[in-house]
PDB file of C-alpha atoms and ligand atoms in Angstrom:
ATOM      1  CA  MET L   1      81.451 100.774  78.788  1.00 91.00           C
ATOM      2  CA  THR L   2      81.800  98.256  81.593  1.00 93.00           C
ATOM      3  CA  PRO L   3      79.543  97.614  84.613  1.00 94.00           C
ATOM      4  CA  TYR L   4      82.273  99.159  86.756  1.00 95.00           C
ATOM      5  CA  ASP L   5      82.701 102.553  85.095  1.00 96.00           C
ATOM      6  CA  SER L   6      80.879 104.445  87.849  1.00 95.00           C
ATOM      7  CA  ILE L   7      83.226 103.061  90.511  1.00 96.00           C
ATOM      8  CA  PHE L   8      86.219 104.613  88.757  1.00 97.00           C
ATOM      9  CA  GLN L   9      84.365 107.822  87.942  1.00 97.00           C
ATOM     10  CA  SER L  10      83.713 108.241  91.665  1.00 97.00           C
ATOM     11  CA  ALA L  11      87.455 108.616  92.399  1.00 97.00           C
ATOM     12  CA  TYR L  12      88.331 111.479  94.718  1.00 95.00           C
ATOM     13  CA  PHE L  13      91.589 112.759  96.213  1.00 93.00           C
ATOM     14  CA  ILE L  14      92.246 111.585  99.776  1.00 94.00           C
ATOM     15  CA  LYS L  15      95.790 112.776 100.484  1.00 92.00           C
ATOM     16  CA  SER L  16      99.413 112.902  99.388  1.00 90.00           C
ATOM     17  CA  ALA L  17     101.933 110.983 101.466  1.00 91.00           C
ATOM     18  CA  GLU L  18     105.700 111.257 101.542  1.00 88.00           C
ATOM     19  CA  LYS L  19     106.088 107.741 102.830  1.00 90.00           C
ATOM     20  CA  LEU L  20     104.211 104.620 103.857  1.00 95.00           C
ATOM     21  CA  SER L  21     103.535 105.765 107.422  1.00 95.00           C
ATOM     22  CA  GLN L  22     101.530 108.738 106.101  1.00 95.00           C
ATOM     23  CA  CYS L  23      99.303 106.643 103.805  1.00 96.00           C
ATOM     24  CA  PRO L  24      95.647 106.008 104.706  1.00 97.00           C
ATOM     25  CA  LEU L  25      94.892 103.201 107.177  1.00 96.00           C
ATOM     26  CA  ASP L  26      96.156  99.933 105.698  1.00 96.00           C
ATOM     27  CA  GLN L  27      92.856  98.113 105.279  1.00 94.00           C
ATOM     28  CA  GLY L  28      90.704  97.067 102.349  1.00 94.00           C
ATOM     29  CA  VAL L  29      92.206  96.838  98.865  1.00 96.00           C
ATOM     30  CA  GLU L  30      94.250  99.201  96.740  1.00 97.00           C
ATOM     31  CA  VAL L  31      95.866  99.223  93.332  1.00 98.00           C
ATOM     32  CA  ALA L  32      98.992 101.286  92.665  1.00 98.00           C
ATOM     33  CA  PHE L  33     100.080 102.943  89.412  1.00 97.00           C
ATOM     34  CA  ALA L  34     103.806 103.227  88.755  1.00 96.00           C
ATOM     35  CA  GLY L  35     105.703 104.515  85.747  1.00 94.00           C
ATOM     36  CA  ARG L  36     108.601 106.608  84.528  1.00 91.00           C
ATOM     37  CA  SER L  37     107.994 110.283  84.152  1.00 86.00           C
ATOM     38  CA  ASN L  38     106.209 111.008  80.868  1.00 90.00           C
ATOM     39  CA  ALA L  39     105.038 107.404  80.423  1.00 95.00           C
ATOM     40  CA  GLY L  40     101.431 108.624  80.464  1.00 95.00           C
ATOM     41  CA  LYS L  41     100.508 107.616  84.037  1.00 95.00           C
ATOM     42  CA  SER L  42      98.564 110.781  84.923  1.00 93.00           C
ATOM     43  CA  THR L  43      96.736 110.686  81.608  1.00 95.00           C
ATOM     44  CA  ALA L  44      95.862 107.013  82.149  1.00 97.00           C
ATOM     45  CA  LEU L  45      94.497 107.738  85.644  1.00 97.00           C
ATOM     46  CA  ASN L  46      92.465 110.655  84.330  1.00 96.00           C
ATOM     47  CA  THR L  47      91.111 108.527  81.479  1.00 98.00           C
ATOM     48  CA  LEU L  48      90.323 105.594  83.784  1.00 98.00           C
ATOM     49  CA  THR L  49      88.325 107.857  86.078  1.00 97.00           C
ATOM     50  CA  SER L  50      86.858 110.094  83.318  1.00 97.00           C
ATOM     51  CA  GLN L  51      88.260 113.102  85.180  1.00 95.00           C
ATOM     52  CA  LYS L  52      90.352 115.833  83.630  1.00 90.00           C
ATOM     53  CA  LYS L  53      92.477 116.788  86.615  1.00 88.00           C
ATOM     54  CA  LEU L  54      92.455 113.920  89.095  1.00 90.00           C
ATOM     55  CA  ALA L  55      96.140 113.198  88.579  1.00 88.00           C
ATOM     56  CA  ARG L  56      98.062 116.252  87.504  1.00 77.00           C
ATOM     57  CA  THR L  57      99.724 115.895  84.124  1.00 60.00           C
ATOM     58  CA  SER L  58     102.999 117.429  82.984  1.00 50.00           C
ATOM     59  CA  LYS L  59     104.776 117.494  86.325  1.00 55.00           C
ATOM     60  CA  THR L  60     108.359 118.587  86.732  1.00 47.00           C
ATOM     61  CA  PRO L  61     110.491 115.479  87.287  1.00 49.00           C
ATOM     62  CA  GLY L  62     111.607 115.149  90.902  1.00 44.00           C
ATOM     63  CA  ARG L  63     109.291 117.868  92.145  1.00 46.00           C
ATOM     64  CA  THR L  64     106.255 115.820  93.044  1.00 60.00           C
ATOM     65  CA  GLN L  65     107.766 112.828  94.781  1.00 76.00           C
ATOM     66  CA  LEU L  66     104.596 112.004  96.648  1.00 86.00           C
ATOM     67  CA  ILE L  67     102.306 109.009  96.941  1.00 91.00           C
ATOM     68  CA  ASN L  68      98.895 110.334  95.883  1.00 92.00           C
ATOM     69  CA  CYS L  69      95.936 108.428  97.287  1.00 94.00           C
ATOM     70  CA  PHE L  70      92.442 108.389  95.781  1.00 96.00           C
ATOM     71  CA  GLY L  71      89.282 106.905  97.236  1.00 96.00           C
ATOM     72  CA  LEU L  72      86.379 105.234  95.414  1.00 96.00           C
ATOM     73  CA  ASN L  73      82.699 104.972  96.282  1.00 93.00           C
ATOM     74  CA  LEU L  74      83.300 101.524  97.748  1.00 90.00           C
ATOM     75  CA  ASP L  75      84.511 101.189 101.317  1.00 88.00           C
ATOM     76  CA  ASP L  76      88.279 100.899 101.587  1.00 93.00           C
ATOM     77  CA  ARG L  77      89.001 100.592  97.890  1.00 96.00           C
ATOM     78  CA  ARG L  78      91.719 102.961  96.650  1.00 97.00           C
ATOM     79  CA  LEU L  79      93.800 103.938  93.628  1.00 97.00           C
ATOM     80  CA  ILE L  80      97.374 104.964  94.417  1.00 97.00           C
ATOM     81  CA  ASP L  81      99.533 107.137  92.165  1.00 95.00           C
ATOM     82  CA  LEU L  82     103.158 106.320  92.978  1.00 93.00           C
ATOM     83  CA  PRO L  83     105.906 108.844  92.280  1.00 87.00           C
ATOM     84  CA  GLY L  84     108.043 108.067  89.265  1.00 78.00           C
ATOM     85  CA  TYR L  85     110.659 109.905  87.295  1.00 66.00           C
ATOM     86  CA  GLY L  86     113.199 109.808  84.509  1.00 66.00           C
ATOM     87  CA  PHE L  87     116.274 108.677  86.381  1.00 59.00           C
ATOM     88  CA  ALA L  88     118.773 110.648  84.322  1.00 63.00           C
ATOM     89  CA  LYS L  89     117.444 113.981  85.561  1.00 68.00           C
ATOM     90  CA  VAL L  90     117.385 113.105  89.242  1.00 73.00           C
ATOM     91  CA  PRO L  91     120.283 113.393  91.732  1.00 81.00           C
ATOM     92  CA  ILE L  92     121.522 110.135  93.229  1.00 83.00           C
ATOM     93  CA  GLU L  93     120.468 111.081  96.772  1.00 86.00           C
ATOM     94  CA  MET L  94     116.900 111.641  95.641  1.00 82.00           C
ATOM     95  CA  LYS L  95     116.946 108.324  93.814  1.00 83.00           C
ATOM     96  CA  LYS L  96     117.952 106.577  97.035  1.00 87.00           C
ATOM     97  CA  VAL L  97     115.200 108.217  99.072  1.00 86.00           C
ATOM     98  CA  TRP L  98     112.671 107.345  96.382  1.00 85.00           C
ATOM     99  CA  GLN L  99     113.869 103.742  96.248  1.00 86.00           C
ATOM    100  CA  ALA L 100     113.636 103.359 100.013  1.00 90.00           C
ATOM    101  CA  HIS L 101     110.094 104.749 100.134  1.00 90.00           C
ATOM    102  CA  MET L 102     108.923 102.705  97.169  1.00 90.00           C
ATOM    103  CA  GLN L 103     110.392  99.502  98.488  1.00 90.00           C
ATOM    104  CA  ASP L 104     108.839 100.119 101.879  1.00 93.00           C
ATOM    105  CA  TYR L 105     105.431 100.724 100.305  1.00 95.00           C
ATOM    106  CA  LEU L 106     105.607  97.768  97.904  1.00 94.00           C
ATOM    107  CA  MET L 107     106.907  95.316 100.508  1.00 93.00           C
ATOM    108  CA  ASN L 108     104.871  96.322 103.504  1.00 95.00           C
ATOM    109  CA  ARG L 109     101.522  97.623 102.262  1.00 96.00           C
ATOM    110  CA  ARG L 110      99.116  94.826 103.121  1.00 95.00           C
ATOM    111  CA  SER L 111      96.135  96.276 101.236  1.00 96.00           C
ATOM    112  CA  LEU L 112      98.139  96.494  97.988  1.00 96.00           C
ATOM    113  CA  SER L 113      96.516  94.051  95.584  1.00 95.00           C
ATOM    114  CA  GLY L 114      98.568  94.728  92.471  1.00 96.00           C
ATOM    115  CA  VAL L 115     100.586  97.271  90.537  1.00 97.00           C
ATOM    116  CA  VAL L 116      99.779  98.785  87.160  1.00 98.00           C
ATOM    117  CA  LEU L 117     103.157  99.399  85.526  1.00 98.00           C
ATOM    118  CA  VAL L 118     102.728 102.175  82.972  1.00 98.00           C
ATOM    119  CA  MET L 119     105.153 102.247  80.022  1.00 98.00           C
ATOM    120  CA  ASP L 120     105.204 104.246  76.806  1.00 98.00           C
ATOM    121  CA  ILE L 121     104.718 101.512  74.181  1.00 98.00           C
ATOM    122  CA  ARG L 122     107.597 103.029  72.166  1.00 98.00           C
ATOM    123  CA  HIS L 123     110.032 102.888  75.107  1.00 97.00           C
ATOM    124  CA  PRO L 124     109.248  99.807  77.224  1.00 97.00           C
ATOM    125  CA  LEU L 125     111.340  98.089  79.890  1.00 96.00           C
ATOM    126  CA  LYS L 126     113.656 100.907  80.916  1.00 93.00           C
ATOM    127  CA  GLU L 127     115.736 100.799  84.120  1.00 89.00           C
ATOM    128  CA  PHE L 128     112.775 101.987  86.213  1.00 89.00           C
ATOM    129  CA  ASP L 129     110.496  99.274  84.798  1.00 95.00           C
ATOM    130  CA  GLU L 130     113.059  96.519  85.306  1.00 94.00           C
ATOM    131  CA  MET L 131     113.445  97.576  88.927  1.00 92.00           C
ATOM    132  CA  MET L 132     109.683  97.482  89.474  1.00 94.00           C
ATOM    133  CA  LEU L 133     109.551  94.014  87.923  1.00 95.00           C
ATOM    134  CA  ASP L 134     112.403  92.863  90.181  1.00 94.00           C
ATOM    135  CA  TRP L 135     110.484  94.088  93.222  1.00 92.00           C
ATOM    136  CA  ALA L 136     107.290  92.483  91.932  1.00 92.00           C
ATOM    137  CA  LYS L 137     109.082  89.198  91.604  1.00 93.00           C
ATOM    138  CA  ALA L 138     110.748  89.473  95.008  1.00 91.00           C
ATOM    139  CA  ASN L 139     107.401  90.211  96.693  1.00 89.00           C
ATOM    140  CA  GLY L 140     105.177  87.894  94.623  1.00 90.00           C
ATOM    141  CA  MET L 141     103.220  90.966  93.562  1.00 92.00           C
ATOM    142  CA  LYS L 142     100.709  90.968  90.697  1.00 96.00           C
ATOM    143  CA  VAL L 143     101.597  93.278  87.804  1.00 97.00           C
ATOM    144  CA  HIS L 144      99.487  94.632  84.966  1.00 98.00           C
ATOM    145  CA  VAL L 145     101.588  96.317  82.289  1.00 98.00           C
ATOM    146  CA  LEU L 146      99.841  99.218  80.587  1.00 98.00           C
ATOM    147  CA  LEU L 147     101.459 100.041  77.233  1.00 98.00           C
ATOM    148  CA  THR L 148     100.329 103.617  76.710  1.00 98.00           C
ATOM    149  CA  LYS L 149     100.174 105.805  73.597  1.00 98.00           C
ATOM    150  CA  SER L 150      99.300 102.780  71.439  1.00 98.00           C
ATOM    151  CA  ASP L 151      97.926 105.297  68.929  1.00 98.00           C
ATOM    152  CA  LYS L 152     101.572 106.108  68.108  1.00 98.00           C
ATOM    153  CA  LEU L 153     102.185 102.636  66.639  1.00 98.00           C
ATOM    154  CA  LYS L 154     100.499 100.598  63.934  1.00 97.00           C
ATOM    155  CA  ARG L 155      98.544  97.574  65.079  1.00 95.00           C
ATOM    156  CA  GLY L 156     101.261  95.045  64.108  1.00 97.00           C
ATOM    157  CA  PRO L 157     104.179  96.597  66.011  1.00 97.00           C
ATOM    158  CA  ALA L 158     101.903  97.344  68.975  1.00 97.00           C
ATOM    159  CA  LYS L 159     100.870  93.710  69.174  1.00 97.00           C
ATOM    160  CA  SER L 160     104.420  92.405  68.857  1.00 97.00           C
ATOM    161  CA  THR L 161     105.583  94.734  71.675  1.00 98.00           C
ATOM    162  CA  MET L 162     102.754  93.395  73.824  1.00 98.00           C
ATOM    163  CA  LEU L 163     103.691  89.788  73.082  1.00 97.00           C
ATOM    164  CA  SER L 164     107.379  90.363  73.784  1.00 97.00           C
ATOM    165  CA  ILE L 165     106.595  91.887  77.175  1.00 98.00           C
ATOM    166  CA  LYS L 166     104.273  89.001  77.997  1.00 97.00           C
ATOM    167  CA  ARG L 167     107.203  86.725  77.242  1.00 97.00           C
ATOM    168  CA  VAL L 168     109.519  88.697  79.523  1.00 96.00           C
ATOM    169  CA  LEU L 169     107.048  88.472  82.421  1.00 96.00           C
ATOM    170  CA  LYS L 170     106.698  84.751  81.917  1.00 95.00           C
ATOM    171  CA  GLU L 171     110.460  84.238  81.719  1.00 95.00           C
ATOM    172  CA  GLN L 172     110.925  86.211  84.934  1.00 94.00           C
ATOM    173  CA  GLY L 173     108.223  84.157  86.685  1.00 94.00           C
ATOM    174  CA  ILE L 174     106.021  87.196  87.324  1.00 94.00           C
ATOM    175  CA  ASP L 175     102.274  86.925  87.848  1.00 89.00           C
ATOM    176  CA  GLY L 176     101.436  89.488  85.190  1.00 96.00           C
ATOM    177  CA  SER L 177      99.294  90.608  82.294  1.00 98.00           C
ATOM    178  CA  VAL L 178      99.864  93.124  79.509  1.00 98.00           C
ATOM    179  CA  GLN L 179      97.587  95.368  77.446  1.00 98.00           C
ATOM    180  CA  THR L 180      97.784  98.279  75.049  1.00 98.00           C
ATOM    181  CA  PHE L 181      96.164 101.597  75.973  1.00 98.00           C
ATOM    182  CA  SER L 182      95.487 104.958  74.385  1.00 98.00           C
ATOM    183  CA  ALA L 183      93.908 107.948  76.049  1.00 98.00           C
ATOM    184  CA  LEU L 184      93.654 109.471  72.598  1.00 97.00           C
ATOM    185  CA  ASN L 185      91.472 106.871  70.873  1.00 97.00           C
ATOM    186  CA  GLY L 186      90.176 104.871  73.841  1.00 97.00           C
ATOM    187  CA  ASP L 187      92.078 101.674  73.059  1.00 97.00           C
ATOM    188  CA  GLY L 188      92.084  99.418  76.132  1.00 98.00           C
ATOM    189  CA  VAL L 189      90.154 101.671  78.515  1.00 98.00           C
ATOM    190  CA  ASP L 190      87.531  98.984  79.124  1.00 98.00           C
ATOM    191  CA  ASP L 191      90.226  96.318  79.492  1.00 98.00           C
ATOM    192  CA  LEU L 192      91.902  98.377  82.207  1.00 98.00           C
ATOM    193  CA  ARG L 193      88.612  98.916  84.055  1.00 98.00           C
ATOM    194  CA  LEU L 194      87.797  95.208  83.907  1.00 97.00           C
ATOM    195  CA  LYS L 195      91.262  94.281  85.174  1.00 98.00           C
ATOM    196  CA  LEU L 196      91.078  96.703  88.098  1.00 98.00           C
ATOM    197  CA  ALA L 197      87.514  95.647  88.920  1.00 96.00           C
ATOM    198  CA  GLN L 198      88.868  92.114  89.112  1.00 96.00           C
ATOM    199  CA  TRP L 199      91.578  93.127  91.595  1.00 96.00           C
ATOM    200  CA  LEU L 200      89.541  95.608  93.627  1.00 96.00           C
ATOM    201  CA  VAL L 201      86.140  93.953  93.724  1.00 91.00           C
ATOM    202  CA  LEU L 202      85.788  90.470  92.237  1.00 87.00           C
ATOM    203  CA  ASP L 203      88.927  88.974  93.833  1.00 87.00           C
ATOM    204  CA  ASN L 204      88.074  90.664  97.140  1.00 80.00           C
ATOM    205  CA  PRO L 205      84.275  90.672  97.446  1.00 77.00           C
ATOM    206  CA  GLU L 206      84.253  90.673 101.243  1.00 69.00           C
ATOM    207  CA  GLU L 207      83.656  93.971 103.026  1.00 58.00           C
ATOM    208  CA  ILE L 208      81.829  95.386  99.982  1.00 54.00           C
ATOM    209  CA  PRO L 209      78.648  97.045 101.198  1.00 51.00           C
ATOM    210  CA  VAL L 210      75.488  96.484  99.174  1.00 48.00           C
ATOM    211  CA  SER L 211      74.701  99.572  97.120  1.00 52.00           C
ATOM    212  CA  PRO L 212      71.480 101.284  98.255  1.00 51.00           C
ATOM    213  CA  ASN L 213      70.344 101.289  94.605  1.00 51.00           C
ATOM    214  CA  ALA L 214      70.961  97.578  94.029  1.00 44.00           C
TER     215      ALA L 214
HETATM  216  P1  GDP S   1     103.220 111.013  83.370  1.00 75.45           P
HETATM  217  O1  GDP S   1     104.449 111.841  83.616  1.00 75.45           O
HETATM  218  O2  GDP S   1     103.540 109.547  83.285  1.00 75.45           O
HETATM  219  O3  GDP S   1     102.099 111.294  84.312  1.00 75.45           O
HETATM  220  O4  GDP S   1     102.751 111.377  81.859  1.00 75.45           O
HETATM  221  P2  GDP S   1     101.554 112.309  81.355  1.00 75.45           P
HETATM  222  O5  GDP S   1     100.244 111.654  81.599  1.00 75.45           O
HETATM  223  O6  GDP S   1     101.762 113.696  81.849  1.00 75.45           O
HETATM  224  O7  GDP S   1     101.801 112.219  79.769  1.00 75.45           O
HETATM  225  C1  GDP S   1     103.040 112.569  79.184  1.00 75.45           C
HETATM  226  C2  GDP S   1     102.809 113.046  77.750  1.00 75.45           C
HETATM  227  O8  GDP S   1     102.294 111.999  76.943  1.00 75.45           O
HETATM  228  C3  GDP S   1     101.790 114.189  77.650  1.00 75.45           C
HETATM  229  O9  GDP S   1     102.218 115.084  76.660  1.00 75.45           O
HETATM  230  C4  GDP S   1     100.513 113.478  77.211  1.00 75.45           C
HETATM  231  O10 GDP S   1      99.639 114.304  76.474  1.00 75.45           O
HETATM  232  C5  GDP S   1     101.061 112.354  76.335  1.00 75.45           C
HETATM  233  N1  GDP S   1     100.148 111.196  76.326  1.00 75.45           N
HETATM  234  C6  GDP S   1      99.663 110.540  77.393  1.00 75.45           C
HETATM  235  N2  GDP S   1      98.851 109.521  77.032  1.00 75.45           N
HETATM  236  C7  GDP S   1      98.818 109.544  75.674  1.00 75.45           C
HETATM  237  C8  GDP S   1      98.152 108.723  74.682  1.00 75.45           C
HETATM  238  O11 GDP S   1      97.415 107.770  74.958  1.00 75.45           O
HETATM  239  N3  GDP S   1      98.390 109.023  73.353  1.00 75.45           N
HETATM  240  C9  GDP S   1      99.215 110.055  72.989  1.00 75.45           C
HETATM  241  N4  GDP S   1      99.407 110.242  71.695  1.00 75.45           N
HETATM  242  N5  GDP S   1      99.842 110.845  73.901  1.00 75.45           N
HETATM  243  C10 GDP S   1      99.653 110.600  75.229  1.00 75.45           C
END
């Protein structure tokens, strides 16, 4: 439990956008989730928000290339589910369109506060992840790496994977943090909520209306 759980539980679907110009008005603060297909991104979003179907799980790669936008019960605070896929299964033309839309969003979205980069802890730093880190570096973007399915590894190997990725971020000069996460046993759920509360609320306290119950 964290003091912020109810904010995430309040998440609701706003819209799906094909590209930046269709996203909600660019004001306030948002956090985007990115990850290869099957990394556990939908499951992480559902766990974060304590909702079973907020982000659809088990999507067909390449079929749902949309930016899904979710609102929270705080004015102009949003969670964004970015499209991701296993590159091998996707035609080159689709890759290019995806890259153009992602780059546009990541470079030009003013309300974007940081990106949660979701990786299966057993398969970290694939081509997709390296590209996201390159963009993060190029744009001075904050990154929080979520190493999912930590229940699949013993504590020792999980920790050493985490430390090696911390090292990579540091070497690449990226403003980043890393944690382990498991939807299965709850590892790291509170850490993720605290991190996102930091980005969405504590780092950006202005414009937050006082809750009527406060
Ligand atoms: P997405 O494509 O990144 O949205 O991935 P999904 O959330 O659909 O998850 C892909 C697969 O990994 C599904 O079979 C999930 O049940 C499984 N999965 C996701 N998170 C976890 C986890 O924390 N632990 C375990 N053991 N499996 C997980």
